[in-house]
Amino acid sequence: MFIKDKSKYGFQDTVKIVKDFLKSRNFEIFAEIDHRKNAINAGMDMQNETVLIFGSPSSGTLLMEENPEIGIELPAKLLIYSTNNDVYLLYKNPEELIDTYKIRDQKDVLKKLKVLFDNIINTVS
């Protein structure tokens, strides 16, 4: 299940606030995919849409040691997009991965990731 919430900030400000939040908590931002920029480069246009791919290699490694298949879900992803004048954040609920990948020993890692997403949402909403 995906969780979606609305930001009270504009698109660029939301992206900056989220990136600063992640960096302040020592999460590594592995990639930032700017879908709008890619569309423009292809001669098209669309509203703002960016995916932030981030994580903690030590936490992710613990999960993958328990079940290597969870690697398809990692690192974490957060979509920030605009529709007209509204900005939204969308992410997959990491707690659902506990059952999907039969995570038993490292449940807390995924629960903490859910709390992190909640804190991100609280920062911008």
GROMACS .gro file of N, CA, C and O in nm:
model
  500
    1MET      N    1   0.084  -0.118   0.000
    1MET     CA    2   0.000   0.000   0.000
    1MET      C    3   0.089   0.124   0.000
    1MET      O    4   0.188   0.130   0.071
    2PHE      N    5   0.049   0.218  -0.079
    2PHE     CA    6   0.121   0.345  -0.084
    2PHE      C    7   0.055   0.444   0.011
    2PHE      O    8  -0.066   0.441   0.030
    3ILE      N    9   0.137   0.527   0.067
    3ILE     CA   10   0.090   0.632   0.158
    3ILE      C   11   0.119   0.765   0.090
    3ILE      O   12   0.230   0.788   0.041
    4LYS      N   13   0.017   0.850   0.087
    4LYS     CA   14   0.027   0.979   0.018
    4LYS      C   15  -0.015   1.089   0.112
    4LYS      O   16  -0.111   1.074   0.188
    5ASP      N   17   0.059   1.199   0.108
    5ASP     CA   18   0.022   1.315   0.187
    5ASP      C   19   0.058   1.442   0.110
    5ASP      O   20   0.140   1.438   0.018
    6LYS      N   21  -0.004   1.550   0.149
    6LYS     CA   22   0.014   1.678   0.080
    6LYS      C   23   0.113   1.765   0.156
    6LYS      O   24   0.110   1.773   0.278
    7SER      N   25   0.198   1.832   0.082
    7SER     CA   26   0.293   1.926   0.140
    7SER      C   27   0.230   2.065   0.146
    7SER      O   28   0.151   2.102   0.060
    8LYS      N   29   0.268   2.140   0.247
    8LYS     CA   30   0.220   2.279   0.254
    8LYS      C   31   0.315   2.375   0.182
    8LYS      O   32   0.289   2.494   0.175
    9TYR      N   33   0.423   2.321   0.128
    9TYR     CA   34   0.523   2.401   0.058
    9TYR      C   35   0.514   2.379  -0.092
    9TYR      O   36   0.453   2.283  -0.139
   10GLY      N   37   0.579   2.467  -0.166
   10GLY     CA   38   0.590   2.449  -0.310
   10GLY      C   39   0.681   2.331  -0.342
   10GLY      O   40   0.748   2.276  -0.254
   11PHE      N   41   0.686   2.295  -0.468
   11PHE     CA   42   0.761   2.176  -0.508
   11PHE      C   43   0.909   2.185  -0.473
   11PHE      O   44   0.963   2.097  -0.407
   12GLN      N   45   0.976   2.289  -0.520
   12GLN     CA   46   1.120   2.301  -0.498
   12GLN      C   47   1.153   2.306  -0.348
   12GLN      O   48   1.250   2.244  -0.303
   13ASP      N   49   1.073   2.382  -0.273
   13ASP     CA   50   1.095   2.390  -0.129
   13ASP      C   51   1.076   2.253  -0.063
   13ASP      O   52   1.153   2.215   0.027
   14THR      N   53   0.975   2.179  -0.106
   14THR     CA   54   0.950   2.047  -0.048
   14THR      C   55   1.069   1.955  -0.073
   14THR      O   56   1.116   1.887   0.019
   15VAL      N   57   1.118   1.954  -0.195
   15VAL     CA   58   1.235   1.869  -0.227
   15VAL      C   59   1.353   1.908  -0.140
   15VAL      O   60   1.420   1.822  -0.081
   16LYS      N   61   1.379   2.037  -0.127
   16LYS     CA   62   1.493   2.083  -0.047
   16LYS      C   63   1.476   2.046   0.100
   16LYS      O   64   1.570   1.999   0.165
   17ILE      N   65   1.358   2.067   0.154
   17ILE     CA   66   1.333   2.035   0.296
   17ILE      C   67   1.353   1.886   0.320
   17ILE      O   68   1.417   1.846   0.419
   18VAL      N   69   1.302   1.802   0.231
   18VAL     CA   70   1.317   1.657   0.248
   18VAL      C   71   1.464   1.617   0.238
   18VAL      O   72   1.513   1.539   0.320
   19LYS      N   73   1.535   1.669   0.140
   19LYS     CA   74   1.677   1.635   0.127
   19LYS      C   75   1.756   1.680   0.249
   19LYS      O   76   1.839   1.604   0.300
   20ASP      N   77   1.732   1.800   0.296
   20ASP     CA   78   1.801   1.850   0.415
   20ASP      C   79   1.767   1.763   0.537
   20ASP      O   80   1.854   1.733   0.619
   21PHE      N   81   1.641   1.723   0.548
   21PHE     CA   82   1.597   1.637   0.659
   21PHE      C   83   1.674   1.505   0.657
   21PHE      O   84   1.726   1.460   0.759
   22LEU      N   85   1.681   1.442   0.540
   22LEU     CA   86   1.751   1.314   0.529
   22LEU      C   87   1.899   1.328   0.561
   22LEU      O   88   1.956   1.247   0.634
   23LYS      N   89   1.961   1.431   0.506
   23LYS     CA   90   2.104   1.453   0.530
   23LYS      C   91   2.132   1.480   0.677
   23LYS      O   92   2.232   1.432   0.732
   24SER      N   93   2.042   1.552   0.744
   24SER     CA   94   2.062   1.584   0.886
   24SER      C   95   2.053   1.460   0.974
   24SER      O   96   2.099   1.460   1.088
   25ARG      N   97   1.994   1.354   0.920
   25ARG     CA   98   1.983   1.227   0.994
   25ARG      C   99   2.077   1.121   0.938
   25ARG      O  100   2.060   1.002   0.961
   26ASN      N  101   2.176   1.167   0.864
   26ASN     CA  102   2.283   1.082   0.811
   26ASN      C  103   2.237   0.974   0.714
   26ASN      O  104   2.298   0.867   0.706
   27PHE      N  105   2.128   1.001   0.642
   27PHE     CA  106   2.087   0.910   0.536
   27PHE      C  107   2.157   0.952   0.409
   27PHE      O  108   2.172   1.071   0.381
   28GLU      N  109   2.199   0.855   0.333
   28GLU     CA  110   2.264   0.883   0.207
   28GLU      C  111   2.158   0.893   0.097
   28GLU      O  112   2.071   0.806   0.085
   29ILE      N  113   2.165   0.999   0.018
   29ILE     CA  114   2.077   1.013  -0.098
   29ILE      C  115   2.156   0.958  -0.216
   29ILE      O  116   2.253   1.018  -0.261
   30PHE      N  117   2.116   0.841  -0.262
   30PHE     CA  118   2.188   0.771  -0.367
   30PHE      C  119   2.157   0.829  -0.505
   30PHE      O  120   2.242   0.827  -0.594
   31ALA      N  121   2.034   0.876  -0.522
   31ALA     CA  122   1.995   0.930  -0.652
   31ALA      C  123   1.876   1.024  -0.637
   31ALA      O  124   1.797   1.011  -0.544
   32GLU      N  125   1.870   1.117  -0.728
   32GLU     CA  126   1.755   1.206  -0.741
   32GLU      C  127   1.714   1.203  -0.887
   32GLU      O  128   1.792   1.245  -0.973
   33ILE      N  129   1.597   1.148  -0.913
   33ILE     CA  130   1.551   1.134  -1.051
   33ILE      C  131   1.446   1.243  -1.077
   33ILE      O  132   1.340   1.243  -1.017
   34ASP      N  133   1.481   1.333  -1.166
   34ASP     CA  134   1.393   1.445  -1.201
   34ASP      C  135   1.319   1.407  -1.329
   34ASP      O  136   1.370   1.424  -1.441
   35HIS      N  137   1.199   1.354  -1.314
   35HIS     CA  138   1.122   1.308  -1.429
   35HIS      C  139   1.087   1.422  -1.524
   35HIS      O  140   1.085   1.404  -1.646
   36ARG      N  141   1.058   1.540  -1.468
   36ARG     CA  142   1.024   1.653  -1.555
   36ARG      C  143   1.143   1.693  -1.642
   36ARG      O  144   1.128   1.717  -1.762
   37LYS      N  145   1.260   1.699  -1.581
   37LYS     CA  146   1.380   1.734  -1.656
   37LYS      C  147   1.403   1.632  -1.769
   37LYS      O  148   1.436   1.670  -1.882
   38ASN      N  149   1.384   1.505  -1.738
   38ASN     CA  150   1.401   1.402  -1.840
   38ASN      C  151   1.298   1.416  -1.952
   38ASN      O  152   1.329   1.395  -2.069
   39ALA      N  153   1.175   1.453  -1.916
   39ALA     CA  154   1.072   1.474  -2.018
   39ALA      C  155   1.109   1.592  -2.108
   39ALA      O  156   1.096   1.583  -2.231
   40ILE      N  157   1.157   1.699  -2.048
   40ILE     CA  158   1.198   1.817  -2.125
   40ILE      C  159   1.311   1.780  -2.220
   40ILE      O  160   1.312   1.820  -2.337
   41ASN      N  161   1.407   1.701  -2.171
   41ASN     CA  162   1.519   1.656  -2.256
   41ASN      C  163   1.470   1.570  -2.372
   41ASN      O  164   1.538   1.560  -2.475
   42ALA      N  165   1.354   1.508  -2.357
   42ALA     CA  166   1.295   1.426  -2.464
   42ALA      C  167   1.199   1.507  -2.551
   42ALA      O  168   1.128   1.452  -2.634
   43GLY      N  169   1.197   1.641  -2.531
   43GLY     CA  170   1.112   1.727  -2.611
   43GLY      C  171   0.967   1.729  -2.565
   43GLY      O  172   0.878   1.766  -2.640
   44MET      N  173   0.945   1.690  -2.440
   44MET     CA  174   0.810   1.686  -2.385
   44MET      C  175   0.807   1.772  -2.259
   44MET      O  176   0.909   1.824  -2.217
   45ASP      N  177   0.690   1.783  -2.199
   45ASP     CA  178   0.681   1.857  -2.074
   45ASP      C  179   0.582   1.787  -1.982
   45ASP      O  180   0.496   1.711  -2.028
   46MET      N  181   0.597   1.810  -1.857
   46MET     CA  182   0.507   1.754  -1.757
   46MET      C  183   0.523   1.836  -1.630
   46MET      O  184   0.615   1.919  -1.620
   47GLN      N  185   0.436   1.815  -1.534
   47GLN     CA  186   0.449   1.883  -1.406
   47GLN      C  187   0.569   1.825  -1.330
   47GLN      O  188   0.620   1.718  -1.363
   48ASN      N  189   0.611   1.895  -1.227
   48ASN     CA  190   0.726   1.852  -1.148
   48ASN      C  191   0.702   1.715  -1.086
   48ASN      O  192   0.595   1.688  -1.030
   49GLU      N  193   0.804   1.631  -1.095
   49GLU     CA  194   0.799   1.498  -1.035
   49GLU      C  195   0.942   1.449  -1.015
   49GLU      O  196   1.018   1.438  -1.111
   50THR      N  197   0.976   1.424  -0.889
   50THR     CA  198   1.111   1.380  -0.855
   50THR      C  199   1.104   1.261  -0.760
   50THR      O  200   1.023   1.260  -0.669
   51VAL      N  201   1.191   1.165  -0.784
   51VAL     CA  202   1.205   1.050  -0.694
   51VAL      C  203   1.338   1.064  -0.622
   51VAL      O  204   1.443   1.080  -0.685
   52LEU      N  205   1.333   1.057  -0.489
   52LEU     CA  206   1.455   1.053  -0.409
   52LEU      C  207   1.476   0.907  -0.367
   52LEU      O  208   1.385   0.843  -0.314
   53ILE      N  209   1.596   0.858  -0.393
   53ILE     CA  210   1.633   0.721  -0.355
   53ILE      C  211   1.739   0.735  -0.247
   53ILE      O  212   1.845   0.793  -0.270
   54PHE      N  213   1.709   0.682  -0.129
   54PHE     CA  214   1.796   0.707  -0.013
   54PHE      C  215   1.798   0.586   0.079
   54PHE      O  216   1.715   0.495   0.069
   55GLY      N  217   1.894   0.587   0.169
   55GLY     CA  218   1.898   0.479   0.266
   55GLY      C  219   2.019   0.486   0.356
   55GLY      O  220   2.096   0.581   0.354
   56SER      N  221   2.030   0.381   0.433
   56SER     CA  222   2.142   0.360   0.524
   56SER      C  223   2.200   0.224   0.489
   56SER      O  224   2.137   0.121   0.513
   57PRO      N  225   2.321   0.221   0.431
   57PRO     CA  226   2.379   0.093   0.391
   57PRO      C  227   2.386  -0.010   0.505
   57PRO      O  228   2.363  -0.128   0.482
   58SER      N  229   2.412   0.036   0.627
   58SER     CA  230   2.421  -0.061   0.737
   58SER      C  231   2.285  -0.124   0.767
   58SER      O  232   2.274  -0.245   0.788
   59SER      N  233   2.179  -0.046   0.765
   59SER     CA  234   2.045  -0.100   0.790
   59SER      C  235   1.999  -0.188   0.675
   59SER      O  236   1.942  -0.295   0.696
   60GLY      N  237   2.022  -0.143   0.554
   60GLY     CA  238   1.982  -0.222   0.438
   60GLY      C  239   2.055  -0.355   0.432
   60GLY      O  240   1.995  -0.458   0.397
   61THR      N  241   2.181  -0.354   0.469
   61THR     CA  242   2.258  -0.478   0.469
   61THR      C  243   2.199  -0.579   0.566
   61THR      O  244   2.187  -0.698   0.535
   62LEU      N  245   2.158  -0.532   0.684
   62LEU     CA  246   2.096  -0.623   0.781
   62LEU      C  247   1.972  -0.690   0.723
   62LEU      O  248   1.951  -0.810   0.741
   63LEU      N  249   1.890  -0.611   0.653
   63LEU     CA  250   1.770  -0.666   0.591
   63LEU      C  251   1.804  -0.768   0.482
   63LEU      O  252   1.745  -0.876   0.475
   64MET      N  253   1.902  -0.735   0.399
   64MET     CA  254   1.938  -0.823   0.289
   64MET      C  255   2.009  -0.949   0.336
   64MET      O  256   2.001  -1.053   0.271
   65GLU      N  257   2.077  -0.940   0.450
   65GLU     CA  258   2.137  -1.061   0.508
   65GLU      C  259   2.028  -1.157   0.553
   65GLU      O  260   2.043  -1.278   0.542
   66GLU      N  261   1.917  -1.102   0.604
   66GLU     CA  262   1.807  -1.187   0.648
   66GLU      C  263   1.733  -1.247   0.528
   66GLU      O  264   1.697  -1.365   0.529
   67ASN      N  265   1.708  -1.165   0.425
   67ASN     CA  266   1.642  -1.216   0.305
   67ASN      C  267   1.692  -1.133   0.186
   67ASN      O  268   1.650  -1.019   0.167
   68PRO      N  269   1.780  -1.191   0.103
   68PRO     CA  270   1.837  -1.117  -0.009
   68PRO      C  271   1.733  -1.060  -0.105
   68PRO      O  272   1.758  -0.960  -0.172
   69GLU      N  273   1.615  -1.122  -0.113
   69GLU     CA  274   1.513  -1.076  -0.206
   69GLU      C  275   1.459  -0.937  -0.174
   69GLU      O  276   1.408  -0.868  -0.263
   70ILE      N  277   1.473  -0.893  -0.050
   70ILE     CA  278   1.426  -0.759  -0.013
   70ILE      C  279   1.508  -0.650  -0.083
   70ILE      O  280   1.468  -0.535  -0.091
   71GLY      N  281   1.622  -0.690  -0.138
   71GLY     CA  282   1.707  -0.596  -0.211
   71GLY      C  283   1.636  -0.529  -0.328
   71GLY      O  284   1.673  -0.419  -0.368
   72ILE      N  285   1.532  -0.593  -0.381
   72ILE     CA  286   1.456  -0.532  -0.491
   72ILE      C  287   1.380  -0.408  -0.442
   72ILE      O  288   1.346  -0.320  -0.520
   73GLU      N  289   1.356  -0.399  -0.313
   73GLU     CA  290   1.283  -0.288  -0.253
   73GLU      C  291   1.375  -0.176  -0.204
   73GLU      O  292   1.329  -0.069  -0.167
   74LEU      N  293   1.503  -0.205  -0.198
   74LEU     CA  294   1.599  -0.111  -0.139
   74LEU      C  295   1.685  -0.049  -0.247
   74LEU      O  296   1.710  -0.111  -0.349
   75PRO      N  297   1.733   0.071  -0.223
   75PRO     CA  298   1.708   0.162  -0.112
   75PRO      C  299   1.565   0.216  -0.115
   75PRO      O  300   1.490   0.193  -0.210
   76ALA      N  301   1.532   0.289  -0.011
   76ALA     CA  302   1.398   0.347   0.002
   76ALA      C  303   1.376   0.453  -0.106
   76ALA      O  304   1.471   0.517  -0.154
   77LYS      N  305   1.250   0.469  -0.144
   77LYS     CA  306   1.215   0.566  -0.247
   77LYS      C  307   1.102   0.655  -0.199
   77LYS      O  308   1.008   0.608  -0.135
   78LEU      N  309   1.111   0.782  -0.233
   78LEU     CA  310   1.007   0.880  -0.201
   78LEU      C  311   0.979   0.961  -0.327
   78LEU      O  312   1.070   1.020  -0.385
   79LEU      N  313   0.853   0.961  -0.368
   79LEU     CA  314   0.812   1.039  -0.484
   79LEU      C  315   0.754   1.171  -0.436
   79LEU      O  316   0.669   1.173  -0.347
   80ILE      N  317   0.803   1.280  -0.494
   80ILE     CA  318   0.749   1.413  -0.468
   80ILE      C  319   0.701   1.465  -0.603
   80ILE      O  320   0.777   1.466  -0.700
   81TYR      N  321   0.574   1.503  -0.610
   81TYR     CA  322   0.520   1.548  -0.738
   81TYR      C  323   0.417   1.658  -0.718
   81TYR      O  324   0.362   1.676  -0.610
   82SER      N  325   0.395   1.731  -0.827
   82SER     CA  326   0.296   1.839  -0.821
   82SER      C  327   0.183   1.810  -0.919
   82SER      O  328   0.204   1.751  -1.025
   83THR      N  329   0.065   1.849  -0.877
   83THR     CA  330  -0.053   1.843  -0.961
   83THR      C  331  -0.118   1.980  -0.949
   83THR      O  332  -0.163   2.017  -0.839
   84ASN      N  333  -0.117   2.054  -1.057
   84ASN     CA  334  -0.161   2.194  -1.055
   84ASN      C  335  -0.077   2.268  -0.952
   84ASN      O  336   0.043   2.273  -0.964
   85ASN      N  337  -0.135   2.322  -0.847
   85ASN     CA  338  -0.057   2.395  -0.747
   85ASN      C  339  -0.034   2.315  -0.620
   85ASN      O  340   0.018   2.368  -0.523
   86ASP      N  341  -0.072   2.189  -0.620
   86ASP     CA  342  -0.056   2.105  -0.501
   86ASP      C  343   0.068   2.016  -0.515
   86ASP      O  344   0.100   1.970  -0.625
   87VAL      N  345   0.134   1.992  -0.402
   87VAL     CA  346   0.253   1.908  -0.399
   87VAL      C  347   0.224   1.791  -0.307
   87VAL      O  348   0.175   1.808  -0.195
   88TYR      N  349   0.258   1.671  -0.354
   88TYR     CA  350   0.232   1.549  -0.279
   88TYR      C  351   0.359   1.468  -0.261
   88TYR      O  352   0.451   1.476  -0.341
   89LEU      N  353   0.359   1.388  -0.154
   89LEU     CA  354   0.465   1.291  -0.128
   89LEU      C  355   0.400   1.154  -0.127
   89LEU      O  356   0.290   1.138  -0.071
   90LEU      N  357   0.466   1.057  -0.186
   90LEU     CA  358   0.413   0.922  -0.196
   90LEU      C  359   0.524   0.822  -0.168
   90LEU      O  360   0.635   0.838  -0.220
   91TYR      N  361   0.494   0.723  -0.086
   91TYR     CA  362   0.592   0.618  -0.058
   91TYR      C  363   0.521   0.488  -0.025
   91TYR      O  364   0.404   0.487   0.013
   92LYS      N  365   0.594   0.379  -0.041
   92LYS     CA  366   0.542   0.247  -0.010
   92LYS      C  367   0.562   0.223   0.139
   92LYS      O  368   0.672   0.247   0.192
   93ASN      N  369   0.459   0.173   0.206
   93ASN     CA  370   0.468   0.147   0.351
   93ASN      C  371   0.572   0.038   0.377
   93ASN      O  372   0.549  -0.078   0.341
   94PRO      N  373   0.684   0.072   0.440
   94PRO     CA  374   0.790  -0.029   0.460
   94PRO      C  375   0.749  -0.141   0.555
   94PRO      O  376   0.805  -0.251   0.547
   95GLU      N  377   0.652  -0.118   0.642
   95GLU     CA  378   0.610  -0.223   0.735
   95GLU      C  379   0.547  -0.341   0.661
   95GLU      O  380   0.548  -0.453   0.712
   96GLU      N  381   0.492  -0.318   0.543
   96GLU     CA  382   0.435  -0.427   0.465
   96GLU      C  383   0.542  -0.526   0.419
   96GLU      O  384   0.512  -0.641   0.390
   97LEU      N  385   0.665  -0.480   0.412
   97LEU     CA  386   0.774  -0.567   0.367
   97LEU      C  387   0.807  -0.676   0.470
   97LEU      O  388   0.869  -0.776   0.436
   98ILE      N  389   0.766  -0.655   0.594
   98ILE     CA  390   0.792  -0.754   0.700
   98ILE      C  391   0.731  -0.887   0.660
   98ILE      O  392   0.798  -0.992   0.663
   99ASP      N  393   0.604  -0.886   0.622
   99ASP     CA  394   0.536  -1.011   0.584
   99ASP      C  395   0.576  -1.056   0.443
   99ASP      O  396   0.596  -1.175   0.420
  100THR      N  397   0.587  -0.961   0.352
  100THR     CA  398   0.620  -0.996   0.213
  100THR      C  399   0.751  -1.075   0.206
  100THR      O  400   0.760  -1.174   0.133
  101TYR      N  401   0.851  -1.034   0.282
  101TYR     CA  402   0.983  -1.097   0.277
  101TYR      C  403   1.013  -1.181   0.401
  101TYR      O  404   1.127  -1.221   0.421
  102LYS      N  405   0.911  -1.204   0.482
  102LYS     CA  406   0.924  -1.288   0.602
  102LYS      C  407   1.042  -1.243   0.690
  102LYS      O  408   1.123  -1.323   0.733
  103ILE      N  409   1.045  -1.112   0.715
  103ILE     CA  410   1.149  -1.053   0.799
  103ILE      C  411   1.110  -1.076   0.945
  103ILE      O  412   1.000  -1.038   0.987
  104ARG      N  413   1.195  -1.139   1.020
  104ARG     CA  414   1.167  -1.166   1.161
  104ARG      C  415   1.269  -1.098   1.252
  104ARG      O  416   1.233  -1.034   1.349
  105ASP      N  417   1.397  -1.112   1.219
  105ASP     CA  418   1.502  -1.059   1.308
  105ASP      C  419   1.520  -0.908   1.295
  105ASP      O  420   1.564  -0.845   1.390
  106GLN      N  421   1.490  -0.853   1.180
  106GLN     CA  422   1.517  -0.711   1.155
  106GLN      C  423   1.389  -0.628   1.135
  106GLN      O  424   1.390  -0.527   1.067
  107LYS      N  425   1.280  -0.671   1.198
  107LYS     CA  426   1.153  -0.597   1.188
  107LYS      C  427   1.170  -0.451   1.227
  107LYS      O  428   1.110  -0.361   1.168
  108ASP      N  429   1.250  -0.427   1.330
  108ASP     CA  430   1.267  -0.291   1.381
  108ASP      C  431   1.325  -0.197   1.276
  108ASP      O  432   1.296  -0.078   1.276
  109VAL      N  433   1.408  -0.249   1.187
  109VAL     CA  434   1.465  -0.165   1.081
  109VAL      C  435   1.353  -0.108   0.994
  109VAL      O  436   1.351   0.012   0.964
  110LEU      N  437   1.258  -0.192   0.956
  110LEU     CA  438   1.148  -0.146   0.872
  110LEU      C  439   1.050  -0.058   0.949
  110LEU      O  440   0.995   0.037   0.894
  111LYS      N  441   1.031  -0.087   1.077
  111LYS     CA  442   0.945  -0.002   1.159
  111LYS      C  443   1.007   0.137   1.176
  111LYS      O  444   0.937   0.238   1.173
  112LYS      N  445   1.138   0.142   1.192
  112LYS     CA  446   1.207   0.271   1.204
  112LYS      C  447   1.200   0.349   1.072
  112LYS      O  448   1.190   0.472   1.073
  113LEU      N  449   1.205   0.277   0.961
  113LEU     CA  450   1.193   0.343   0.831
  113LEU      C  451   1.054   0.405   0.816
  113LEU      O  452   1.039   0.516   0.765
  114LYS      N  453   0.952   0.336   0.863
  114LYS     CA  454   0.815   0.391   0.861
  114LYS      C  455   0.808   0.518   0.945
  114LYS      O  456   0.748   0.619   0.904
  115VAL      N  457   0.871   0.518   1.062
  115VAL     CA  458   0.874   0.637   1.148
  115VAL      C  459   0.947   0.751   1.076
  115VAL      O  460   0.904   0.866   1.081
  116LEU      N  461   1.055   0.718   1.006
  116LEU     CA  462   1.128   0.820   0.930
  116LEU      C  463   1.036   0.884   0.825
  116LEU      O  464   1.030   1.006   0.813
  117PHE      N  465   0.965   0.801   0.749
  117PHE     CA  466   0.872   0.855   0.650
  117PHE      C  467   0.766   0.943   0.718
  117PHE      O  468   0.734   1.051   0.669
  118ASP      N  469   0.713   0.898   0.831
  118ASP     CA  470   0.614   0.978   0.904
  118ASP      C  471   0.673   1.113   0.945
  118ASP      O  472   0.607   1.216   0.935
  119ASN      N  473   0.797   1.113   0.989
  119ASN     CA  474   0.862   1.237   1.030
  119ASN      C  475   0.884   1.331   0.912
  119ASN      O  476   0.872   1.452   0.923
  120ILE      N  477   0.918   1.273   0.795
  120ILE     CA  478   0.932   1.354   0.675
  120ILE      C  479   0.800   1.422   0.642
  120ILE      O  480   0.794   1.543   0.618
  121ILE      N  481   0.693   1.342   0.644
  121ILE     CA  482   0.559   1.397   0.614
  121ILE      C  483   0.524   1.507   0.713
  121ILE      O  484   0.476   1.614   0.676
  122ASN      N  485   0.550   1.484   0.842
  122ASN     CA  486   0.519   1.585   0.943
  122ASN      C  487   0.598   1.712   0.923
  122ASN      O  488   0.551   1.821   0.957
  123THR      N  489   0.717   1.703   0.866
  123THR     CA  490   0.801   1.820   0.843
  123THR      C  491   0.746   1.910   0.735
  123THR      O  492   0.763   2.032   0.740
  124VAL      N  493   0.676   1.853   0.638
  124VAL     CA  494   0.629   1.933   0.524
  124VAL      C  495   0.477   1.953   0.519
  124VAL      O  496   0.426   2.025   0.434
  125SER      N  497   0.405   1.888   0.610
  125SER     CA  498   0.258   1.902   0.603
  125SER      C  499   0.203   1.986   0.717
  125SER      O  500   0.273   2.028   0.805
   0.00000   0.00000   0.00000
